[in-house]
Coordinates of C-alpha atoms in Angstrom, one line a residue:
Chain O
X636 CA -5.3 -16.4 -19.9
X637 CA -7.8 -15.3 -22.8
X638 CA -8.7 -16.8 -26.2
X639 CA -9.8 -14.7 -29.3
X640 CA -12.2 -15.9 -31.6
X641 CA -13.9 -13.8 -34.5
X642 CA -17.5 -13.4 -35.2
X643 CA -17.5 -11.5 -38.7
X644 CA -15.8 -7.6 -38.1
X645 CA -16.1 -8.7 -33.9
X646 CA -12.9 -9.9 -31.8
X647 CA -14.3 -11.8 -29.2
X648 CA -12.2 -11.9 -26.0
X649 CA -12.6 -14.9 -24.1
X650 CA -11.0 -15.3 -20.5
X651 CA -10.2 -18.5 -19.2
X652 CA -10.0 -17.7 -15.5
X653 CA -12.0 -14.9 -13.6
X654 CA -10.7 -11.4 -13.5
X655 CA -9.5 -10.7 -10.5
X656 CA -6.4 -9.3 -8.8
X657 CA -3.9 -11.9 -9.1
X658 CA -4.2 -12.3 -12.5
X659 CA -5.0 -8.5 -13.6
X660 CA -2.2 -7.3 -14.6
X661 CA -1.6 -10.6 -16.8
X662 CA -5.3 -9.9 -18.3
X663 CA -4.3 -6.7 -19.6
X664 CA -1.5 -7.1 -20.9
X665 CA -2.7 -9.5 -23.0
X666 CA -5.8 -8.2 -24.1
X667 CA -3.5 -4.9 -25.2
X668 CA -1.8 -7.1 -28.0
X669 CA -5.6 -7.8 -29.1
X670 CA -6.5 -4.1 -28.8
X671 CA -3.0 -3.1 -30.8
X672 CA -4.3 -4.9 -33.9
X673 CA -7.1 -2.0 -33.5
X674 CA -10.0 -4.4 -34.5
X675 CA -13.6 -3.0 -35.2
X676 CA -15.7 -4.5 -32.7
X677 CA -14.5 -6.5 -29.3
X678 CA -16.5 -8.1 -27.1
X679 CA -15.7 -10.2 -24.3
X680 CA -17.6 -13.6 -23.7
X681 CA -17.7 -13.9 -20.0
X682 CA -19.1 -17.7 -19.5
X683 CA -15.6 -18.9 -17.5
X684 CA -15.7 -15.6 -15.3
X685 CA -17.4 -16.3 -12.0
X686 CA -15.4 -13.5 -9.9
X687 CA -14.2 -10.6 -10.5
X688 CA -13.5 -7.8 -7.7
X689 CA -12.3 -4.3 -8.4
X690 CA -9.0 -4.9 -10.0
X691 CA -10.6 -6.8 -12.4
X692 CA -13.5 -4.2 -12.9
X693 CA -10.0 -1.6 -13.6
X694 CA -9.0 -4.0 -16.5
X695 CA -12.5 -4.2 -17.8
X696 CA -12.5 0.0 -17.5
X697 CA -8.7 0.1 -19.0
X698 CA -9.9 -2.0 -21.7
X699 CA -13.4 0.2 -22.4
X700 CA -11.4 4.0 -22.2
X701 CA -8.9 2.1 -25.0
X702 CA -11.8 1.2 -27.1
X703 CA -13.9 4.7 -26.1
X704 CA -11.1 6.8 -27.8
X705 CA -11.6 4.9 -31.2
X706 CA -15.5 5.6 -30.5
X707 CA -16.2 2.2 -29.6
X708 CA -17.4 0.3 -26.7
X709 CA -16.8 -3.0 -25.0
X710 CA -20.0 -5.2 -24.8
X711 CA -19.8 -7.9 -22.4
X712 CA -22.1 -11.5 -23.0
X713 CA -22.6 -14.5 -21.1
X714 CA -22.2 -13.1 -17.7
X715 CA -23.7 -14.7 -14.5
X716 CA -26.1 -12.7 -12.3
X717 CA -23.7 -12.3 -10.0
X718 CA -21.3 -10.3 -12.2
X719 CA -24.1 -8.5 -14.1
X720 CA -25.3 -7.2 -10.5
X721 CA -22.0 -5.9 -9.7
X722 CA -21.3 -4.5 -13.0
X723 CA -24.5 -2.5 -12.9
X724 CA -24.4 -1.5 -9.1
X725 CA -20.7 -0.1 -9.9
X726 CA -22.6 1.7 -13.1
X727 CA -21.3 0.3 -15.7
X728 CA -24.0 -0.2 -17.7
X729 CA -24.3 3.6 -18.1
X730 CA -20.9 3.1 -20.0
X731 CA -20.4 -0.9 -21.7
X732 CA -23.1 -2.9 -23.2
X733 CA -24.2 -5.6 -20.6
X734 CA -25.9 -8.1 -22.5
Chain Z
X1279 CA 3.6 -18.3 4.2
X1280 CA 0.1 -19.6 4.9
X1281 CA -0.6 -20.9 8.2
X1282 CA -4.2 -21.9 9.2
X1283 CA -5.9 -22.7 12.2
X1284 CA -9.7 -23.6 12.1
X1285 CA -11.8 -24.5 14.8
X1286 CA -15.7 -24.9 14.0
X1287 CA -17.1 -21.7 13.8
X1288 CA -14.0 -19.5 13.6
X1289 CA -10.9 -19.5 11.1
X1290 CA -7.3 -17.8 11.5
X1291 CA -4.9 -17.4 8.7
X1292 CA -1.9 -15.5 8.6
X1293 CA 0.0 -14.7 5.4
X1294 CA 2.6 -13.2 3.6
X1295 CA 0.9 -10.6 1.2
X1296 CA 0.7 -12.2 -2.2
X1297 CA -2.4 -12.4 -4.4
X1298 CA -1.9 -16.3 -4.4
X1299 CA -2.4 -16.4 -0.8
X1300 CA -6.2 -14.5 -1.8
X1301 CA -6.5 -16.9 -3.6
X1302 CA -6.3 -19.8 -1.1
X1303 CA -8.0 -18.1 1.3
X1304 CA -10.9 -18.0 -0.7
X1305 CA -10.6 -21.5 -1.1
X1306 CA -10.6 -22.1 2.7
X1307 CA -13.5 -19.6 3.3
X1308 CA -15.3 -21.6 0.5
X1309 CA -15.1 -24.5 2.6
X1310 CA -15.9 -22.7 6.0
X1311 CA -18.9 -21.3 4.4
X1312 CA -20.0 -24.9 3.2
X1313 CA -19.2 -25.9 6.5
X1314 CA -21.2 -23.3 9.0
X1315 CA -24.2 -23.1 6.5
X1316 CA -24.2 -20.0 4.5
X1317 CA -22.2 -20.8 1.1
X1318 CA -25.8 -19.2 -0.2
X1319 CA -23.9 -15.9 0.1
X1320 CA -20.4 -17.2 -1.1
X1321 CA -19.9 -14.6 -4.1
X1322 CA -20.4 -11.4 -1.6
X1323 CA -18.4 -13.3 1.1
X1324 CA -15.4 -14.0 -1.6
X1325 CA -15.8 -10.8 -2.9
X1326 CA -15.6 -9.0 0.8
X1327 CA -12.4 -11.0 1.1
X1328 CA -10.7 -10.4 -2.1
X1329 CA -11.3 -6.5 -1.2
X1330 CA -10.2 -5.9 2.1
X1331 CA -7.1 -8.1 1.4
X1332 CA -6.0 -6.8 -1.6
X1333 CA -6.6 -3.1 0.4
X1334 CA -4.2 -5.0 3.2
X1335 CA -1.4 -6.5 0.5
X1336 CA -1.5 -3.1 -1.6
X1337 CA -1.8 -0.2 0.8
X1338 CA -1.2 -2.1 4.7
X1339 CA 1.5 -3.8 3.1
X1340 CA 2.7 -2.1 0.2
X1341 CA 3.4 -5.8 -1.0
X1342 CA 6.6 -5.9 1.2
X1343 CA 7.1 -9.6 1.5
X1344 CA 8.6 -9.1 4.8
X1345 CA 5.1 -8.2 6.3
X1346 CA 2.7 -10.4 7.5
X1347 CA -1.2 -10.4 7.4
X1348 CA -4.1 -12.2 9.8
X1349 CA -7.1 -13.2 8.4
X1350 CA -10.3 -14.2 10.3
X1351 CA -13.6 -15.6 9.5
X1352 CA -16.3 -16.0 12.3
X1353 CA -20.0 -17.2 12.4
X1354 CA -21.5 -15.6 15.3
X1355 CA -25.3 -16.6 15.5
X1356 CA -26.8 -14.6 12.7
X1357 CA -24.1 -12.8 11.3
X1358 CA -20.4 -13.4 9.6
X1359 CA -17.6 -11.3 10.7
X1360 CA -14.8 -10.8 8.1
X1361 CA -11.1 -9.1 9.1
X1362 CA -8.0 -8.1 8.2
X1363 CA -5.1 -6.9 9.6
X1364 CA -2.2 -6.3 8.0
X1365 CA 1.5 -5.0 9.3
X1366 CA 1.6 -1.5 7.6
X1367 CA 1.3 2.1 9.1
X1368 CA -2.5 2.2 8.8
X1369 CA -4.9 3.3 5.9
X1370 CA -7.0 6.3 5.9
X1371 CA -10.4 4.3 5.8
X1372 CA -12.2 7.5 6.4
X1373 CA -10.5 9.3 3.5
X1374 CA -11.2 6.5 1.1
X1375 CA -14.7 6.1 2.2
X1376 CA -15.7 10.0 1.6
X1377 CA -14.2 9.5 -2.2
X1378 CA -17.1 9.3 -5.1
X1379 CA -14.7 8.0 -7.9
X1380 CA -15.7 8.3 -11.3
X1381 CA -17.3 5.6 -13.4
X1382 CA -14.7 5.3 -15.6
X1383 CA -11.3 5.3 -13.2
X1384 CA -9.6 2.1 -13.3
X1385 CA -9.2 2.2 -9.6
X1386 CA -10.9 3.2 -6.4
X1387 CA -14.1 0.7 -6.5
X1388 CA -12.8 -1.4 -3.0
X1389 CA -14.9 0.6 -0.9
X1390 CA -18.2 1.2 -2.2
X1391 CA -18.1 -2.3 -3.2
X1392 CA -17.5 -3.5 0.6
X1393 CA -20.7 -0.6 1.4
X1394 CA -22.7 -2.2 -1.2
X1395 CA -22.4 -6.3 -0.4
X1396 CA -21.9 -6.0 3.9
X1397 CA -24.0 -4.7 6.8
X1398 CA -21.6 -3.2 8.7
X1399 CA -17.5 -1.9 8.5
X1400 CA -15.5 -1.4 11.4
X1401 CA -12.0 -0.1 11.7
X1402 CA -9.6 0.3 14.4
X1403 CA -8.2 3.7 15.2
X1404 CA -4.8 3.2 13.1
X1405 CA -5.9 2.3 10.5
X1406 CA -4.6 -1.0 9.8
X1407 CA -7.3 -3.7 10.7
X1408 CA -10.8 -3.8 9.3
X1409 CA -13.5 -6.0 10.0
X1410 CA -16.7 -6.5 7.7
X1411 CA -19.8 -7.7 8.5
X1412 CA -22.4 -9.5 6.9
X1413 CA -25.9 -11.1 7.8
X1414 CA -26.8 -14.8 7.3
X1415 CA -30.0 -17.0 7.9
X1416 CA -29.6 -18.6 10.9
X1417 CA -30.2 -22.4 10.4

């Protein structure tokens, strides 16, 4: 479902499969064992993510308010245009880093 | 259950409402979009799907196995028509459309997503059937 690598103090979050509904529930629950470990920085490296609808979207805001109440932020990387579109067009950019 | 029936231009599929049957659908509609000439648009086509059924499997449905759900995908000249109709009481589309939900909700994004990516939404008057629209380079 998601593989976590480190990049000095960052937890990078990497899914395996796009984030979408039938797997959503799955995705958060395991990202919430990464988040429990209350690391410093998480990002989430998108490259094997080329859907995601608005279930997924919910897990990326579930994980963001998580991170938003330890005054961080999630920064997503590696996204394709498609995603980054809809990201932005939903406004998220106003709230996670889009890289 | 997942029973298909395609002929040319126009695909049928009815289901019981499980996200593994959105799943194969947008397989099939991957295939029909190959097919009829306008897999250009394939994300906003997949993502139209995964919307309006997961809308028909969560709220038509409430996920009650029992129910049933028809799926259609038409190419009619220059346009793709997209529906759903699903065996529950009807959804207040009108309701849901009028929200503004908040950037940071975790739910409540199906909508504006559908009025962002298609032309055109239609539903009938109980609420149970939508049908999106979207427009496509005629070749």
């Amino acid at each position: 479902m998601i593989e976590v690598t480190k990049d000095g103090d960052k937890t990078i979050i990497i899914p395996s499969k796009n984030i979408v509904a039938v797997d959503a529930d799955d995705m958060k629950s395991a990202v919430k064992i990464v988040l429990d470990k209350e690391p410093d920085a998480v990002a989430m490296d998108m490259k094997n993510v080329s859907m995601i609808d608005s279930m997924g979207i919910g897990v990326l805001i579930a994980i963001h308010n998580t991170l938003k109440k330890r005054g961080l932020s999630l920064e997503l990387f590696n996204m394709t245009d498609n995603i980054n579109h809809l990201l932005r067009t939903m406004r998220l950019h106003q709230h996670l880093i889009l890289k | 259950m997942y029973q298909k029936n395609l002929d040319g231009k126009y695909l049928k599929i009815v289901i019981s409402p499980s996200f593994d049957n959105i799943e194969k659908i947008c397989q099939d509609a991957e295939d029909f979009s190959c097919k009829n000439g306008f897999n250009n648009i394939l994300f906003e086509i997949q993502l139209g799907i995964r919307e309006i059924l997961t809308n028909a499997i969560r709220h038509g449905c409430k996920s009650d196995v029992n129910k049933q759900i028809e799926f259609k995908m038409e190419r009619n000249k220059g346009f793709v028509h997209i529906s759903s109709k699903d065996g529950g009481d009807g959804f207040d589309w009108q309701k849901e459309q009028k929200k503004n939900s908040a950037d940071l909700l975790e739910n409540g994004r199906g909508m504006k997503i559908l009025k962002t990516y298609f032309d055109r939404i239609q539903y009938n008057e109980s609420g149970n059937e939508i049908t999106i629209t979207k427009k496509i380079n005629d070749n």
